[in-house]
Each structure stands twice: as C-alpha cells, then as structure tokens.
Amino acid sequence: VRMISDLIAGGIQPLQNLSVLKQVGEEMQLTWAQNAITCGFNALEQILQSTAGIYCVGDESRSGHTQSSH
C-alpha cells in the first residue's frame, strides 16, 4: 500500500502542479506533463498487476486508521 501511495503522491500528482510545470517552460508544459504522468500510471499499473483484487490491494476495503471503542 505504501509503495502505491508513494508513487501517486510523489511520482504522479506533483507533476501537474504549476510550480513544477513552470520549470519546464511554457511551450513544453503540456507534452512534458502528459508524458511524465503517463509513465507514472504505467508504473502504477505494473504494481497493481501483482496486488489488485476488487480493489488496488486485494478484495477488502481497508482504512489507514483504526478505531478504538471507548
């Protein structure tokens, strides 16, 4: 789960931020972002081939938080 979330949070999502795109130059922003994000999703699909069930990481829905009963 951590590998998947790290890939999305660090390898795909930031590439669409304006501050990142400004570093590329205005004329190349769209092409660069599309190529980089496509590579990120291709990597994600490779990971999900070995982890996916009904959901990305199996057949059960999970929460990152645990609830305690008081």
mmCIF file of N, CA and C in Angstrom:
data_model
loop_
_atom_site.group_PDB
_atom_site.id
_atom_site.type_symbol
_atom_site.label_atom_id
_atom_site.label_comp_id
_atom_site.label_asym_id
_atom_site.label_seq_id
_atom_site.Cartn_x
_atom_site.Cartn_y
_atom_site.Cartn_z
ATOM 1 N N VAL A 1 0.828 -1.184 0.000
ATOM 2 C CA VAL A 1 0.000 0.000 0.000
ATOM 3 C C VAL A 1 0.873 1.248 0.000
ATOM 4 N N ARG A 2 1.924 1.225 0.795
ATOM 5 C CA ARG A 2 2.798 2.397 0.884
ATOM 6 C C ARG A 2 3.472 2.692 -0.455
ATOM 7 N N MET A 3 3.910 1.661 -1.167
ATOM 8 C CA MET A 3 4.551 1.865 -2.464
ATOM 9 C C MET A 3 3.582 2.521 -3.451
ATOM 10 N N ILE A 4 2.338 2.074 -3.446
ATOM 11 C CA ILE A 4 1.328 2.634 -4.353
ATOM 12 C C ILE A 4 1.052 4.093 -4.005
ATOM 13 N N SER A 5 0.844 4.374 -2.735
ATOM 14 C CA SER A 5 0.543 5.750 -2.343
ATOM 15 C C SER A 5 1.743 6.672 -2.563
ATOM 16 N N ASP A 6 2.944 6.167 -2.324
ATOM 17 C CA ASP A 6 4.144 6.972 -2.585
ATOM 18 C C ASP A 6 4.289 7.295 -4.065
ATOM 19 N N LEU A 7 4.016 6.329 -4.923
ATOM 20 C CA LEU A 7 4.108 6.560 -6.369
ATOM 21 C C LEU A 7 3.134 7.646 -6.803
ATOM 22 N N ILE A 8 1.911 7.582 -6.319
ATOM 23 C CA ILE A 8 0.911 8.577 -6.694
ATOM 24 C C ILE A 8 1.252 9.943 -6.099
ATOM 25 N N ALA A 9 1.549 9.975 -4.799
ATOM 26 C CA ALA A 9 1.799 11.244 -4.109
ATOM 27 C C ALA A 9 3.107 11.907 -4.517
ATOM 28 N N GLY A 10 4.113 11.114 -4.828
ATOM 29 C CA GLY A 10 5.412 11.683 -5.142
ATOM 30 C C GLY A 10 5.814 11.613 -6.597
ATOM 31 N N GLY A 11 5.212 10.698 -7.345
ATOM 32 C CA GLY A 11 5.660 10.493 -8.716
ATOM 33 C C GLY A 11 4.676 10.872 -9.797
ATOM 34 N N ILE A 12 3.412 11.063 -9.437
ATOM 35 C CA ILE A 12 2.414 11.422 -10.449
ATOM 36 C C ILE A 12 1.796 12.787 -10.143
ATOM 37 N N GLN A 13 1.205 12.935 -8.980
ATOM 38 C CA GLN A 13 0.466 14.147 -8.641
ATOM 39 C C GLN A 13 1.291 15.430 -8.721
ATOM 40 N N PRO A 14 2.509 15.485 -8.187
ATOM 41 C CA PRO A 14 3.253 16.758 -8.228
ATOM 42 C C PRO A 14 3.556 17.247 -9.645
ATOM 43 N N LEU A 15 3.542 16.348 -10.613
ATOM 44 C CA LEU A 15 3.903 16.729 -11.973
ATOM 45 C C LEU A 15 2.855 17.602 -12.638
ATOM 46 N N GLN A 16 1.682 17.716 -12.057
ATOM 47 C CA GLN A 16 0.663 18.586 -12.620
ATOM 48 C C GLN A 16 0.605 19.938 -11.904
ATOM 49 N N ASN A 17 1.436 20.137 -10.885
ATOM 50 C CA ASN A 17 1.455 21.402 -10.153
ATOM 51 C C ASN A 17 2.119 22.487 -10.985
ATOM 52 N N LEU A 18 1.565 23.675 -10.911
ATOM 53 C CA LEU A 18 2.062 24.792 -11.702
ATOM 54 C C LEU A 18 3.523 25.111 -11.412
ATOM 55 N N SER A 19 3.933 25.019 -10.152
ATOM 56 C CA SER A 19 5.329 25.336 -9.814
ATOM 57 C C SER A 19 6.307 24.384 -10.498
ATOM 58 N N VAL A 20 5.911 23.134 -10.669
ATOM 59 C CA VAL A 20 6.754 22.169 -11.370
ATOM 60 C C VAL A 20 6.734 22.458 -12.865
ATOM 61 N N LEU A 21 5.547 22.696 -13.402
ATOM 62 C CA LEU A 21 5.424 22.931 -14.843
ATOM 63 C C LEU A 21 6.161 24.190 -15.292
ATOM 64 N N LYS A 22 6.242 25.197 -14.443
ATOM 65 C CA LYS A 22 6.972 26.424 -14.793
ATOM 66 C C LYS A 22 8.452 26.140 -15.031
ATOM 67 N N GLN A 23 8.996 25.112 -14.373
ATOM 68 C CA GLN A 23 10.402 24.763 -14.538
ATOM 69 C C GLN A 23 10.689 24.188 -15.919
ATOM 70 N N VAL A 24 9.657 23.658 -16.571
ATOM 71 C CA VAL A 24 9.816 23.011 -17.871
ATOM 72 C C VAL A 24 9.804 24.025 -19.005
ATOM 73 N N GLY A 25 9.112 25.124 -18.834
ATOM 74 C CA GLY A 25 8.964 26.101 -19.895
ATOM 75 C C GLY A 25 7.573 26.001 -20.502
ATOM 76 N N GLU A 26 6.982 27.130 -20.788
ATOM 77 C CA GLU A 26 5.587 27.191 -21.203
ATOM 78 C C GLU A 26 5.265 26.371 -22.444
ATOM 79 N N GLU A 27 6.143 26.382 -23.427
ATOM 80 C CA GLU A 27 5.850 25.697 -24.687
ATOM 81 C C GLU A 27 5.893 24.170 -24.576
ATOM 82 N N MET A 28 6.551 23.646 -23.551
ATOM 83 C CA MET A 28 6.677 22.192 -23.396
ATOM 84 C C MET A 28 5.862 21.626 -22.234
ATOM 85 N N GLN A 29 5.141 22.468 -21.503
ATOM 86 C CA GLN A 29 4.455 22.020 -20.294
ATOM 87 C C GLN A 29 3.491 20.868 -20.535
ATOM 88 N N LEU A 30 2.586 21.023 -21.478
ATOM 89 C CA LEU A 30 1.557 20.012 -21.689
ATOM 90 C C LEU A 30 2.170 18.688 -22.127
ATOM 91 N N THR A 31 3.061 18.716 -23.095
ATOM 92 C CA THR A 31 3.680 17.489 -23.592
ATOM 93 C C THR A 31 4.492 16.808 -22.500
ATOM 94 N N TRP A 32 5.298 17.582 -21.789
ATOM 95 C CA TRP A 32 6.133 17.018 -20.732
ATOM 96 C C TRP A 32 5.272 16.401 -19.643
ATOM 97 N N ALA A 33 4.246 17.132 -19.186
ATOM 98 C CA ALA A 33 3.389 16.640 -18.113
ATOM 99 C C ALA A 33 2.652 15.371 -18.544
ATOM 100 N N GLN A 34 2.120 15.363 -19.748
ATOM 101 C CA GLN A 34 1.412 14.166 -20.227
ATOM 102 C C GLN A 34 2.337 12.959 -20.279
ATOM 103 N N ASN A 35 3.539 13.139 -20.779
ATOM 104 C CA ASN A 35 4.490 12.027 -20.861
ATOM 105 C C ASN A 35 4.905 11.537 -19.477
ATOM 106 N N ALA A 36 5.195 12.454 -18.574
ATOM 107 C CA ALA A 36 5.638 12.080 -17.234
ATOM 108 C C ALA A 36 4.522 11.386 -16.459
ATOM 109 N N ILE A 37 3.308 11.909 -16.545
ATOM 110 C CA ILE A 37 2.186 11.316 -15.828
ATOM 111 C C ILE A 37 1.829 9.961 -16.424
ATOM 112 N N THR A 38 1.911 9.826 -17.741
ATOM 113 C CA THR A 38 1.666 8.532 -18.382
ATOM 114 C C THR A 38 2.676 7.498 -17.904
ATOM 115 N N CYS A 39 3.936 7.881 -17.793
ATOM 116 C CA CYS A 39 4.956 6.955 -17.265
ATOM 117 C C CYS A 39 4.626 6.545 -15.839
ATOM 118 N N GLY A 40 4.160 7.493 -15.029
ATOM 119 C CA GLY A 40 3.778 7.187 -13.660
ATOM 120 C C GLY A 40 2.616 6.206 -13.593
ATOM 121 N N PHE A 41 1.595 6.417 -14.435
ATOM 122 C CA PHE A 41 0.467 5.491 -14.441
ATOM 123 C C PHE A 41 0.856 4.123 -14.991
ATOM 124 N N ASN A 42 1.774 4.077 -15.941
ATOM 125 C CA ASN A 42 2.260 2.781 -16.431
ATOM 126 C C ASN A 42 2.962 2.014 -15.312
ATOM 127 N N ALA A 43 3.765 2.724 -14.517
ATOM 128 C CA ALA A 43 4.430 2.089 -13.378
ATOM 129 C C ALA A 43 3.402 1.619 -12.352
ATOM 130 N N LEU A 44 2.373 2.423 -12.120
ATOM 131 C CA LEU A 44 1.315 2.042 -11.180
ATOM 132 C C LEU A 44 0.590 0.789 -11.666
ATOM 133 N N GLU A 45 0.294 0.715 -12.935
ATOM 134 C CA GLU A 45 -0.379 -0.468 -13.480
ATOM 135 C C GLU A 45 0.470 -1.722 -13.309
ATOM 136 N N GLN A 46 1.776 -1.599 -13.445
ATOM 137 C CA GLN A 46 2.667 -2.743 -13.241
ATOM 138 C C GLN A 46 2.580 -3.245 -11.795
ATOM 139 N N ILE A 47 2.572 -2.319 -10.851
ATOM 140 C CA ILE A 47 2.465 -2.699 -9.443
ATOM 141 C C ILE A 47 1.110 -3.355 -9.183
ATOM 142 N N LEU A 48 0.051 -2.765 -9.708
ATOM 143 C CA LEU A 48 -1.297 -3.263 -9.434
ATOM 144 C C LEU A 48 -1.554 -4.635 -10.034
ATOM 145 N N GLN A 49 -0.804 -5.023 -11.049
ATOM 146 C CA GLN A 49 -0.964 -6.362 -11.614
ATOM 147 C C GLN A 49 -0.684 -7.442 -10.570
ATOM 148 N N SER A 50 0.175 -7.145 -9.627
ATOM 149 C CA SER A 50 0.501 -8.159 -8.618
ATOM 150 C C SER A 50 -0.218 -7.947 -7.291
ATOM 151 N N THR A 51 -0.915 -6.821 -7.124
ATOM 152 C CA THR A 51 -1.563 -6.554 -5.842
ATOM 153 C C THR A 51 -3.078 -6.478 -5.926
ATOM 154 N N ALA A 52 -3.622 -6.283 -7.103
ATOM 155 C CA ALA A 52 -5.042 -5.963 -7.245
ATOM 156 C C ALA A 52 -5.942 -7.179 -7.074
ATOM 157 N N GLY A 53 -7.095 -6.885 -6.546
ATOM 158 C CA GLY A 53 -8.226 -7.803 -6.478
ATOM 159 C C GLY A 53 -9.404 -6.968 -6.931
ATOM 160 N N ILE A 54 -10.438 -6.916 -6.114
ATOM 161 C CA ILE A 54 -11.535 -5.990 -6.390
ATOM 162 C C ILE A 54 -11.028 -4.556 -6.248
ATOM 163 N N TYR A 55 -10.138 -4.349 -5.274
ATOM 164 C CA TYR A 55 -9.529 -3.051 -5.031
ATOM 165 C C TYR A 55 -8.047 -3.122 -5.436
ATOM 166 N N CYS A 56 -7.364 -2.019 -5.321
ATOM 167 C CA CYS A 56 -5.955 -1.973 -5.731
ATOM 168 C C CYS A 56 -5.066 -2.935 -4.965
ATOM 169 N N VAL A 57 -5.420 -3.227 -3.726
ATOM 170 C CA VAL A 57 -4.573 -4.091 -2.906
ATOM 171 C C VAL A 57 -5.357 -5.247 -2.305
ATOM 172 N N GLY A 58 -6.168 -5.868 -3.094
ATOM 173 C CA GLY A 58 -6.886 -7.053 -2.627
ATOM 174 C C GLY A 58 -8.386 -6.923 -2.770
ATOM 175 N N ASP A 59 -9.087 -7.740 -2.002
ATOM 176 C CA ASP A 59 -10.536 -7.797 -2.112
ATOM 177 C C ASP A 59 -11.265 -7.147 -0.941
ATOM 178 N N GLU A 60 -10.533 -6.604 0.013
ATOM 179 C CA GLU A 60 -11.168 -5.973 1.163
ATOM 180 C C GLU A 60 -10.836 -4.490 1.200
ATOM 181 N N SER A 61 -11.825 -3.697 1.558
ATOM 182 C CA SER A 61 -11.609 -2.266 1.749
ATOM 183 C C SER A 61 -10.960 -2.065 3.104
ATOM 184 N N ARG A 62 -9.917 -1.253 3.140
ATOM 185 C CA ARG A 62 -9.197 -1.016 4.396
ATOM 186 C C ARG A 62 -9.089 0.477 4.640
ATOM 187 N N SER A 63 -8.957 0.816 5.879
ATOM 188 C CA SER A 63 -8.735 2.211 6.264
ATOM 189 C C SER A 63 -7.361 2.305 6.888
ATOM 190 N N GLY A 64 -6.724 3.427 6.701
ATOM 191 C CA GLY A 64 -5.420 3.640 7.308
ATOM 192 C C GLY A 64 -5.505 3.935 8.790
ATOM 193 N N HIS A 65 -6.705 4.120 9.270
ATOM 194 C CA HIS A 65 -6.902 4.447 10.679
ATOM 195 C C HIS A 65 -7.626 3.294 11.363
ATOM 196 N N THR A 66 -7.310 3.104 12.596
ATOM 197 C CA THR A 66 -8.032 2.089 13.368
ATOM 198 C C THR A 66 -8.945 2.797 14.351
ATOM 199 N N GLN A 67 -10.046 2.198 14.609
ATOM 200 C CA GLN A 67 -10.986 2.771 15.560
ATOM 201 C C GLN A 67 -10.901 1.993 16.862
ATOM 202 N N SER A 68 -10.921 2.719 17.921
ATOM 203 C CA SER A 68 -10.956 2.055 19.224
ATOM 204 C C SER A 68 -12.298 2.358 19.855
ATOM 205 N N SER A 69 -12.841 1.367 20.532
ATOM 206 C CA SER A 69 -14.118 1.582 21.194
ATOM 207 C C SER A 69 -13.861 2.019 22.620
ATOM 208 N N HIS A 70 -14.539 3.048 23.006
ATOM 209 C CA HIS A 70 -14.393 3.577 24.372
ATOM 210 C C HIS A 70 -15.631 3.308 25.151
#
